[in-house]
Coordinates of C-alpha atoms in Angstrom, one line a residue:
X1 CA 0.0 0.0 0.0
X2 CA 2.9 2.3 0.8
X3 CA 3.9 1.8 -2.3
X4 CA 0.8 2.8 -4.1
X5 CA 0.9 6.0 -2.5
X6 CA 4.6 7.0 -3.6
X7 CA 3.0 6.2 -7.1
X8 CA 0.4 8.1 -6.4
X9 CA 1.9 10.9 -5.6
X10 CA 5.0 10.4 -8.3
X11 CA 1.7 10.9 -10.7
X12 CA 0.3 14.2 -8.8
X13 CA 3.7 15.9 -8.3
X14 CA 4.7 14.8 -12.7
X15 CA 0.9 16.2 -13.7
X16 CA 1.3 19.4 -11.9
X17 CA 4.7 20.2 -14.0
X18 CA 3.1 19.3 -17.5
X19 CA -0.4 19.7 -17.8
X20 CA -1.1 23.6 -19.1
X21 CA -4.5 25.5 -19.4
X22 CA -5.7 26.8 -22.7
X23 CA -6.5 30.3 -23.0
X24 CA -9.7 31.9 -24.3
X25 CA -9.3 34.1 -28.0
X26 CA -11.4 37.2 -29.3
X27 CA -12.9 35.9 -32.6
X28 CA -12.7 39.0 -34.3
X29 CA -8.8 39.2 -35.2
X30 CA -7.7 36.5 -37.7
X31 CA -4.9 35.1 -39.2
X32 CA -4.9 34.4 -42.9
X33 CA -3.8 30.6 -43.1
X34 CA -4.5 28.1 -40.8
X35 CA -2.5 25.8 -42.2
X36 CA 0.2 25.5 -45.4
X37 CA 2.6 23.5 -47.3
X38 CA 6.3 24.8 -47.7
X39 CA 9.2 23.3 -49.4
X40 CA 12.5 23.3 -47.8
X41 CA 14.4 26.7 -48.1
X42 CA 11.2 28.4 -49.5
X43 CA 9.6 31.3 -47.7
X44 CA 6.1 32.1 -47.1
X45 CA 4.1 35.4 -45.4
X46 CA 1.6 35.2 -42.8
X47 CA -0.5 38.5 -41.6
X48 CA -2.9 39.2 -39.1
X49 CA -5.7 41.4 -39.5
X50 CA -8.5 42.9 -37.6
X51 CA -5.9 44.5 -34.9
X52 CA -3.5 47.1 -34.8
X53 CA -2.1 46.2 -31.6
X54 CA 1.6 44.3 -31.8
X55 CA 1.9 40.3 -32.7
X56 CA 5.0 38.6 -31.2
X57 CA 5.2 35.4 -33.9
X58 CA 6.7 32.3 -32.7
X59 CA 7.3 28.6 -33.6
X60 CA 7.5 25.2 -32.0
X61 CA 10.4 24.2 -34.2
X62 CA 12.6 26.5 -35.3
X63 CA 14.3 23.7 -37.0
X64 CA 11.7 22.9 -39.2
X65 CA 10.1 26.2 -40.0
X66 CA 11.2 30.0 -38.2
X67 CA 9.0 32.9 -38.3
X68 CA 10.5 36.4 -37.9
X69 CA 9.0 39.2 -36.2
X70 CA 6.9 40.4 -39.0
X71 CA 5.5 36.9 -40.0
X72 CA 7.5 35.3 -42.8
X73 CA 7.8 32.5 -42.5
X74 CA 11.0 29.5 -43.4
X75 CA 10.6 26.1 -44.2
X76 CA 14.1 24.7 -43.0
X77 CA 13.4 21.1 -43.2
X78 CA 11.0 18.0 -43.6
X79 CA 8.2 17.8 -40.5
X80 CA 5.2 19.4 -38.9
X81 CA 5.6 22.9 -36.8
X82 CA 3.0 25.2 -35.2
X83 CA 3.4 29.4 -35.6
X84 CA 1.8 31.4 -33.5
X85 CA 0.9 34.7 -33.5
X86 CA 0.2 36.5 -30.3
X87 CA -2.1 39.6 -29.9
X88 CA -2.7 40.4 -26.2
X89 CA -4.2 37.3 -24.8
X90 CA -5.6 36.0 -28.2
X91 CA -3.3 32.8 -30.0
X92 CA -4.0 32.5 -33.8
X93 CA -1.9 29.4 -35.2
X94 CA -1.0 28.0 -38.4
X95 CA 0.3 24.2 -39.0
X96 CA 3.1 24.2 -41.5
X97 CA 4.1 21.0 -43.0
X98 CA 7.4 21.7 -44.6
X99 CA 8.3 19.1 -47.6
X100 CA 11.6 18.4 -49.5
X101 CA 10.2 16.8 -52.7
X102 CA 12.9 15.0 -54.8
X103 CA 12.4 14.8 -58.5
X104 CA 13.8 11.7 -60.2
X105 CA 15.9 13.7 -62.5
X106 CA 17.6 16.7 -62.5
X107 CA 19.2 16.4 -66.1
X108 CA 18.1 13.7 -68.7
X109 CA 20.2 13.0 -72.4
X110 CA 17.4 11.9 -75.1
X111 CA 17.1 11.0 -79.0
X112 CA 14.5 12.4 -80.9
X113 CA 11.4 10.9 -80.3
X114 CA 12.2 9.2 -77.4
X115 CA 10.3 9.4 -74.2
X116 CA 11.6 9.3 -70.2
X117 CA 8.9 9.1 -66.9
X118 CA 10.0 12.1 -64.9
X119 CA 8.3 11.4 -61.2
X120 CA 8.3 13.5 -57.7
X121 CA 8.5 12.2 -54.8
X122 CA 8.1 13.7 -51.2
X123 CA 4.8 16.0 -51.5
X124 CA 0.8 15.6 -50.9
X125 CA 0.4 18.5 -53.1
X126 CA -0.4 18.5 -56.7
X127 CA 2.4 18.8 -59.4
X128 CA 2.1 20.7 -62.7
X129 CA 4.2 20.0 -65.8
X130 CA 5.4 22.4 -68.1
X131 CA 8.5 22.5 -71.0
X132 CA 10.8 25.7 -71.5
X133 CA 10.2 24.7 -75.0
X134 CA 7.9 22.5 -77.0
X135 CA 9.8 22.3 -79.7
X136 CA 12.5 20.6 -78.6
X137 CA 10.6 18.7 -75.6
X138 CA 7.2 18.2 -74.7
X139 CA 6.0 16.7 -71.1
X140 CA 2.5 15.1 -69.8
X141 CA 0.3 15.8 -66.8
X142 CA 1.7 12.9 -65.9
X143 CA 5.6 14.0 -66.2
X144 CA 6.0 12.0 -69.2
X145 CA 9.0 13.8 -71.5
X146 CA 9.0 13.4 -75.0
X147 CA 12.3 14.6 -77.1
X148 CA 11.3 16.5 -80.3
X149 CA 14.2 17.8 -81.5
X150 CA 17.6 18.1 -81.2
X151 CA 18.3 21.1 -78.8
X152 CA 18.0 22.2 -74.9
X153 CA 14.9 22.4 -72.8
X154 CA 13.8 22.6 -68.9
X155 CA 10.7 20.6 -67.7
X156 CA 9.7 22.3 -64.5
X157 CA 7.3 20.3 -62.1
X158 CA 5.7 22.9 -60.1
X159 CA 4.1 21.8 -56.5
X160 CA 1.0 23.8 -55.4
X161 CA 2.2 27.0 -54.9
X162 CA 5.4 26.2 -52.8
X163 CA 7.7 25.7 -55.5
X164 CA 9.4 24.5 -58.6
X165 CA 11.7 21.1 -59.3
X166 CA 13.6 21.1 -62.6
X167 CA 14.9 18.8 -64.7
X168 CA 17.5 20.0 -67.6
X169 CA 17.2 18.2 -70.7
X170 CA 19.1 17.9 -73.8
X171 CA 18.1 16.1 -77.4
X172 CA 21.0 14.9 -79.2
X173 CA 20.9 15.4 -83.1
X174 CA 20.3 12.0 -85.1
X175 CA 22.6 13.1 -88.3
X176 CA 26.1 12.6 -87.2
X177 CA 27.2 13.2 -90.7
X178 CA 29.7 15.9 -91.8
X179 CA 27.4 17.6 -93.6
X180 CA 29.0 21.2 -93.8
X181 CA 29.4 20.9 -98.0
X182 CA 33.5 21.5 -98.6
X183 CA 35.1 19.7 -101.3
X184 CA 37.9 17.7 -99.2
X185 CA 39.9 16.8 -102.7
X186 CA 43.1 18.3 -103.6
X187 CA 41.9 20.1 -106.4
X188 CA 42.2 24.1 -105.2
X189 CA 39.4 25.0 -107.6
X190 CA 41.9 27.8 -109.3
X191 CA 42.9 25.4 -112.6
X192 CA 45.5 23.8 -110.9
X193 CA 46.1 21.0 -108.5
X194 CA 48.2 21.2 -105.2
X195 CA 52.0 20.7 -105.4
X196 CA 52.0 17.3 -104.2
X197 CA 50.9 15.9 -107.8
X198 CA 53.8 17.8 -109.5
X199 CA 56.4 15.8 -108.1
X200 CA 55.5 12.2 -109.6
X201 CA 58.7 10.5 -107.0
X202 CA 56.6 11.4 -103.9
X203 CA 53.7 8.7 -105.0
X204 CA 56.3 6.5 -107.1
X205 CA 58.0 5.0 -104.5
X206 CA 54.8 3.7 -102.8
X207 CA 53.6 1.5 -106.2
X208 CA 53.8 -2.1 -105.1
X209 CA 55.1 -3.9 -108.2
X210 CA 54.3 -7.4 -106.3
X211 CA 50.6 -6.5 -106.3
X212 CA 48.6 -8.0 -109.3
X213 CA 46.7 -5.1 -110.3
X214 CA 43.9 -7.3 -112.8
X215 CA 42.8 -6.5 -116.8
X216 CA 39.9 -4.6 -115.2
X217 CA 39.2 -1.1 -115.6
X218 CA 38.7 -0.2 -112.2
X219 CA 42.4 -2.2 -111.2
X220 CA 43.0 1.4 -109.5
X221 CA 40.4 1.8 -106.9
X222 CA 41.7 0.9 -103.0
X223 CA 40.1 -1.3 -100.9
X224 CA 39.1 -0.7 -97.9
X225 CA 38.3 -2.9 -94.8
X226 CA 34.4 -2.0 -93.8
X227 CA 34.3 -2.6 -89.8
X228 CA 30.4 -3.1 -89.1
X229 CA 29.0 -1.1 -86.1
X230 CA 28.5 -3.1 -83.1
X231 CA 26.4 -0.8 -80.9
X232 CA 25.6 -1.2 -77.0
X233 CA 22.5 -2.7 -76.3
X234 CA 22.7 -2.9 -72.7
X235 CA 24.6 -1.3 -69.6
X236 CA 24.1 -2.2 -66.0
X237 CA 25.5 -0.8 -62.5
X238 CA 27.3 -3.4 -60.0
X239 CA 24.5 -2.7 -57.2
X240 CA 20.8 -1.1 -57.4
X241 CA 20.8 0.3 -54.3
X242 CA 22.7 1.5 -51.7
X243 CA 22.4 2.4 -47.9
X244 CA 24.5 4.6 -46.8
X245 CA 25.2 7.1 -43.7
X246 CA 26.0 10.7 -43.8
X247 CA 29.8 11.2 -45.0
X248 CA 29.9 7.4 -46.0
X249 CA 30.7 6.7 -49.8
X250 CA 30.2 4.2 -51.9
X251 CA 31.6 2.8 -55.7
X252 CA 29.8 2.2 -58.2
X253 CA 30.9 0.0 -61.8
X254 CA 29.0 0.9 -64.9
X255 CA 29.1 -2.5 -67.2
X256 CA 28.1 -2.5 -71.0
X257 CA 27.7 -5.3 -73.6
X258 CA 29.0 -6.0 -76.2
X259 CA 32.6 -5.7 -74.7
X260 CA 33.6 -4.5 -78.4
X261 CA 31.3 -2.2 -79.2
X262 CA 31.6 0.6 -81.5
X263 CA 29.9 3.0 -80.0
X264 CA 31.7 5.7 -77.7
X265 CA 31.5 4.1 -74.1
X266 CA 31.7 7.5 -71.5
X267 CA 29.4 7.2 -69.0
X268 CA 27.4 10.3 -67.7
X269 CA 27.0 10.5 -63.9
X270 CA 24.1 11.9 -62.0
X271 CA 21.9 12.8 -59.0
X272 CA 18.6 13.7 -58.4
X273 CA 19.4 15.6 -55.5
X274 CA 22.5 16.4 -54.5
X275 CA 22.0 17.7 -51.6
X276 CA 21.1 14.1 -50.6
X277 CA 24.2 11.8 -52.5
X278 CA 26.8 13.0 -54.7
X279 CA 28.7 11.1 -57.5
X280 CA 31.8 11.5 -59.1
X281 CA 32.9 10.9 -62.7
X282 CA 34.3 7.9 -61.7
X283 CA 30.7 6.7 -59.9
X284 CA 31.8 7.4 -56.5
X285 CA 29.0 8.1 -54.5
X286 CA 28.6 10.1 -51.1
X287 CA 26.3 10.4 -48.8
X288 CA 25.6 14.4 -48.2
X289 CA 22.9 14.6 -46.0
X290 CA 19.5 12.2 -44.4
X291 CA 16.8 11.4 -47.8
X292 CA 17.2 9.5 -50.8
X293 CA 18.4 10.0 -54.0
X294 CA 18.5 8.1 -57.5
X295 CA 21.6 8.3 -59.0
X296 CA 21.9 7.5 -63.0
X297 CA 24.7 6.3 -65.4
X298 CA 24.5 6.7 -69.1
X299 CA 26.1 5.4 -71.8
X300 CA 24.5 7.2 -75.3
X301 CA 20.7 6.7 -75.3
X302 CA 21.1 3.7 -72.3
X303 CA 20.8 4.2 -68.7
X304 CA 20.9 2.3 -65.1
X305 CA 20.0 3.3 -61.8
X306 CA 20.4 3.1 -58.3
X307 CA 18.2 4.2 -55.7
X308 CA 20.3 5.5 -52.6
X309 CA 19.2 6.2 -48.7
X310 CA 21.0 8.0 -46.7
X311 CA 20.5 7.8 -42.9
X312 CA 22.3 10.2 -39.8
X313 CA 24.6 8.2 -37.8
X314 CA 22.1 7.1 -34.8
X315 CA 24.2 9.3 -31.8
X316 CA 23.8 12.4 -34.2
X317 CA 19.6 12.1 -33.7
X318 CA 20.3 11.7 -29.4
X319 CA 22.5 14.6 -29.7
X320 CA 20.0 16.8 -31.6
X321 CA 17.3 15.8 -29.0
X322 CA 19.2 16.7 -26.1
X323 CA 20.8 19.8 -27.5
X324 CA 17.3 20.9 -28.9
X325 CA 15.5 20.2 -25.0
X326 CA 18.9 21.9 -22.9
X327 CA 17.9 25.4 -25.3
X328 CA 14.0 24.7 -26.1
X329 CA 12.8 22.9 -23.0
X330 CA 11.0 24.0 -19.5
X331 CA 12.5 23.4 -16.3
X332 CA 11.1 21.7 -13.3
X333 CA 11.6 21.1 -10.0
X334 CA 14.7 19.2 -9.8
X335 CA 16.1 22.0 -12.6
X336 CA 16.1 19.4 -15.4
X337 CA 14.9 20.4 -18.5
X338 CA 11.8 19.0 -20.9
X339 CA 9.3 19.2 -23.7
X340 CA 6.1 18.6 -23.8
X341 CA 2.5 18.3 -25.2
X342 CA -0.8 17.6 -24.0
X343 CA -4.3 16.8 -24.6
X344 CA -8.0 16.1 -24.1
X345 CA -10.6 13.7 -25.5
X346 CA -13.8 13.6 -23.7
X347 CA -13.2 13.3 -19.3
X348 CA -9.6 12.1 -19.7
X349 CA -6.5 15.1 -20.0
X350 CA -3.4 13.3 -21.8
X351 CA 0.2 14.7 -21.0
X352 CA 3.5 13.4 -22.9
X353 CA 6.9 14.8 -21.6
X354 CA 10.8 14.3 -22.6
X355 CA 13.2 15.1 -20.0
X356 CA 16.6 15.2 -20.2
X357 CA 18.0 14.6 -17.0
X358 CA 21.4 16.4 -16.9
X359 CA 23.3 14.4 -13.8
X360 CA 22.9 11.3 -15.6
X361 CA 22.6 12.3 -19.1
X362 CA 19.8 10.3 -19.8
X363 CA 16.1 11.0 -21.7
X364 CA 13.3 10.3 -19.6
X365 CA 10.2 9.5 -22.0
X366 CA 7.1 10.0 -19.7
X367 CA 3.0 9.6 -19.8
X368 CA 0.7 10.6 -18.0
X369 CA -3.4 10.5 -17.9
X370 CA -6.2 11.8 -15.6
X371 CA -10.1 11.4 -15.8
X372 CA -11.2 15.3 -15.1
X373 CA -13.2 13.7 -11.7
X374 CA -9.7 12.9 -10.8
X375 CA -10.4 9.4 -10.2
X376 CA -8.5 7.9 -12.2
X377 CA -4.9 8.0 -13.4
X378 CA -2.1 6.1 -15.4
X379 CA 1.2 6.5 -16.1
X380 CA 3.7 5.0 -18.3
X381 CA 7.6 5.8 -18.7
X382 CA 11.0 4.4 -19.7
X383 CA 14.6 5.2 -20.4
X384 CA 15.1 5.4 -24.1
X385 CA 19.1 5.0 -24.8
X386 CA 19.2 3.1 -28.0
X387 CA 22.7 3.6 -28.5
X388 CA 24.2 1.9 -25.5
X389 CA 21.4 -0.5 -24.9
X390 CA 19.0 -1.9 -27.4
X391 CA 16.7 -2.5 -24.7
X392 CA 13.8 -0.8 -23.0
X393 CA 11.5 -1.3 -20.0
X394 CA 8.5 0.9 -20.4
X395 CA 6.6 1.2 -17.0
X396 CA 3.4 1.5 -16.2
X397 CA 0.9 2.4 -13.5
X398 CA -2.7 2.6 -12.7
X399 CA -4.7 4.3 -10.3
X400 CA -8.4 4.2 -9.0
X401 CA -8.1 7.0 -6.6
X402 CA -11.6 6.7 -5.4
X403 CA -11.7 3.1 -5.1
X404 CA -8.3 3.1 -3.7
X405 CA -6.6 0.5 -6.2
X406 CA -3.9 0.1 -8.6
X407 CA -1.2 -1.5 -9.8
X408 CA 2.3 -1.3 -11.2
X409 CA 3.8 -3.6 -14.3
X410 CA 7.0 -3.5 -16.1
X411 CA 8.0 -5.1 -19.9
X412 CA 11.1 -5.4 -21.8
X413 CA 11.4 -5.1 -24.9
X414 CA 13.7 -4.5 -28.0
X415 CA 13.4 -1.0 -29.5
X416 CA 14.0 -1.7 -32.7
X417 CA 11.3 -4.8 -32.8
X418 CA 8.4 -2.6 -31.2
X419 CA 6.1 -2.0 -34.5
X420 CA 3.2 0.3 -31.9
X421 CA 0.7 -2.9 -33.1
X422 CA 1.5 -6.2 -31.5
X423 CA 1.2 -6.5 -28.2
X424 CA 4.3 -7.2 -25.3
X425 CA 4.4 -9.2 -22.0
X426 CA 4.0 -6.9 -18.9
X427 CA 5.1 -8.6 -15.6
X428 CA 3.2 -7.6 -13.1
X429 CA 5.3 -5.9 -10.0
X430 CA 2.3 -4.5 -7.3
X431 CA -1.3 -5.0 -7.4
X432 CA -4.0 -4.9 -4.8
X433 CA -6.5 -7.7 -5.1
X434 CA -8.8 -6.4 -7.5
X435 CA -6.3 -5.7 -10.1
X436 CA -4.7 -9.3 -9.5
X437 CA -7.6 -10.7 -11.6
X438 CA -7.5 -7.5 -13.9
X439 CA -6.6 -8.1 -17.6
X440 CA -3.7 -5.6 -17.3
X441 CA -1.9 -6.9 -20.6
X442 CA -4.9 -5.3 -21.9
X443 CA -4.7 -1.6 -20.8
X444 CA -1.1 -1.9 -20.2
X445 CA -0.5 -2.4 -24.0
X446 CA -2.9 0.2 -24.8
X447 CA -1.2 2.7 -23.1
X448 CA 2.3 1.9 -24.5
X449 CA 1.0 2.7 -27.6
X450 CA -0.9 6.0 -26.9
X451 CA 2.3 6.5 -25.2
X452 CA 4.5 5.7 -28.0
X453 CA 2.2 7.4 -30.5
X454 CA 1.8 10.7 -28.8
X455 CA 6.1 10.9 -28.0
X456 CA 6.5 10.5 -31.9
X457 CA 3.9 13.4 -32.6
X458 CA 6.3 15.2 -29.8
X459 CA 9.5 14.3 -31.6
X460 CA 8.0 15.2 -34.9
X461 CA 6.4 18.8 -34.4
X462 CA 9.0 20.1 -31.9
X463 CA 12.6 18.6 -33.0
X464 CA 12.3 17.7 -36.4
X465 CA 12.4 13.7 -35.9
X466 CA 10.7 10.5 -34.7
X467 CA 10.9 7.5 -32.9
X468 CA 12.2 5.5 -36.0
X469 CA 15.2 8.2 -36.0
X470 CA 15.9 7.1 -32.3
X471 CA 16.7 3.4 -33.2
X472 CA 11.9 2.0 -32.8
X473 CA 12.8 1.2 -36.7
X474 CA 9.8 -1.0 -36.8
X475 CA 7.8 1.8 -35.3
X476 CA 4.9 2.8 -36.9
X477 CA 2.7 5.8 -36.1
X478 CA -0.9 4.6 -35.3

């Protein structure tokens, strides 16, 4: 029983540090967008009207989208993040869901009439296509490229209204021929023939009097080897995809058949997005920065691809959460610092808190519900340290206050095997006797995954990353 009550009161003392009170709004000043799309490095303007008093703009994740004092707004990078303007007591928000759409190429080589699927990837919103010029390439609503004619072109895809993706595109010209009309002969067109013909010894000497000539008329004409053209009809790359971590690089071999082809055998490297991978001439590729990337190799009108992912080193994501909690996050009573968020739906108030506890440097992930009679409370929490121990052991607690029951349990569990769906065994570690016939895998697993679910929403809208990113990779958002 004693140790019910230090539970219960663990529950009080956590609730009274991160449960907040909303505040009431006058209806007659508005914001102009409650909610937008933005594409990474783009910029967009939010106003307020209906006040002439001052608006201090903020946002929950400077990292994925900043505000400056007159409203415009960044997008810095993928996620969720909440701006707020502030009039006097009145909050007006606006969700911005910044996107870093890839397109699948930034530069295509074609023949005339040829045709290449250009897709984009990374964005909800709808893409138009458009050529720089129809004469030499044309492009579908569907971001299918068509070569015309030999010449340049750009094929912009355009998503919503937060921004253009190009692709650079150039049509090679099918007559190879020298075609420019000079007479190559000797003959200087002024009634006389070069010098070279004058001198009858400098051709003498190279008459073969051992070659048999033939009666013919046409005994004179050279022969000349005819080599037939052997052109490539495939090429392939060593590996079709790649993982790779940021700084990491990676080789890739271009192959082509025949082996004795006649046809010029460069290959052409490229990215969709370097800012993602790089490659090299040679098809070295490096990993610049967390996405993905296709990169292509060409050899005249073939190509192969590979698809590369590129992932932060695991410690890096830890290190951005604490950094972003020991300048972002609260304090409470033991002076540690934390984020945040909360909730209602219907008589219960939901809490979810991540505190960094300095002394030990460790991330608390904590829980926490209450029934607006007060009657009833839960709790769940762990230590989440992925990188020195694959392990976790989420704890959990319920309490009937009025009833004056409870109990405690405790799991453990891999992180990166926890998929938020299947359930997990929770031993039981304190119970009175009506919760020792209580199904408590039941609620217990229930709240690990409203736990679980609201952390990642958390993660996402105030630091820019998720549970996946902290080594759950089988986690998946409910």
């Amino acid at each position: 029983m004693k140790r019910m009550k230090y539970w219960l009161l663990l529950s009080l003392a956590l609730f009274a540090v991160l449960c907040g009170l909303p505040q009431t709004a006058d209806a007659a000043i508005k914001l102009n967008k409650k909610s937008a799309y933005l594409i990474a490095g783009k910029k967009l303007q939010l106003k307020v009207t209906g006040t002439k008093k001052t608006v201090k703009w903020s946002s929950s994740s400077s990292k994925i989208a900043s505000v400056t004092k007159k409203g415009l707004v960044t997008g810095k990078k993928k996620g969720t993040a909440t701006i707020t303007a502030k009039v006097s007591s009145k909050r007006l928000k606006c969700k911005i869901t910044v996107e870093a759409p890839t397109i699948s190429e930034t530069s295509l080589y074609l023949w005339p009439d040829e045709s290449a699927q250009l897709k984009v990837t990374g964005t909800k919103q709808k893409v138009k296509w458009s050529s720089s010029d129809n004469d030499v390439v044309t492009v579908s609503s569907k971001g299918l490229v068509t070569a015309v004619e030999e010449g340049e072109a750009v094929v912009s895809a355009k998503i919503g209204t937060s921004g253009t993706l190009t692709c650079e595109i150039t049509v090679f010209s099918e007559d190879d021929e020298d075609d420019d009309g000079e007479n190559d002969s000797d003959y200087e067109g002024d009634g006389e023939y070069d010098d070279e013909w004058e001198d009858d010894s400098k051709w003498e000497d190279d008459w073969d009097d051992d070659y048999d000539y033939g009666d013919g008329d046409d005994w004179w004409k050279e022969k000349e080897e005819v080599i037939p053209d052997k052109p490539i009809t495939k090429i392939e790359l060593d590996k079709t995809s790649i993982e790779l971590t940021e700084g990491d690089s990676s080789q890739l071999t271009c192959t082509y058949s025949p082996l004795d082809t006649t046809d010029d055998t460069t290959v052409y490297w490229t990215s969709s997005n370097s800012t993602v991978a790089t490659v090299n001439n040679s098809g070295l590729v490096t990993g610049k920065s967390a996405g993905s990337a296709v990169i292509t190799a060409m050899i005249g009108k073939k190509q192969a691809t590979c698809t590369v992912v590129v992932t932060r080193p695991l410690q890096n994501y830890y290190k951005q959460l604490k950094d972003y909690i020991k300048t972002n996050g609260i304090l409470n009573d033991d002076g540690d610092r934390l984020i945040r968020g909360t909730d209602t739906y219907e008589d219960t108030v939901y809490s979810w808190a991540i505190v960094y506890e300095s002394a030990g440097d460790k991330l608390h992930f904590i829980h926490l519900s209450e029934t607006t009679d007060h009657n009833t409370r839960g709790s769940l929490e762990m230590y989440v340290d992925v990188v020195n121990n694959p392990y976790v052991d989420p704890s959990v607690i319920l309490l009937f206050t009025d009833l004056n029951e409870g109990y405690s349990a405790k799991a453990h569990i891999r992180a990166d095997a926890y998929n938020g769906e299947d359930d997990v065994y929770f031993s039981l570690t304190s119970a009175t006797d009506f919760f020792k016939t209580y199904n408590i895998q039941e609620y217990s697993n229930a709240a690990l995954r409203l736990a679980c679910s609201g952390w990642n929403t958390l993660l996402q809208n105030r630091v820019g990353i998720s549970l996946k990113d902290l080594g759950f990779t089988s986690y998946r958002q409910q």
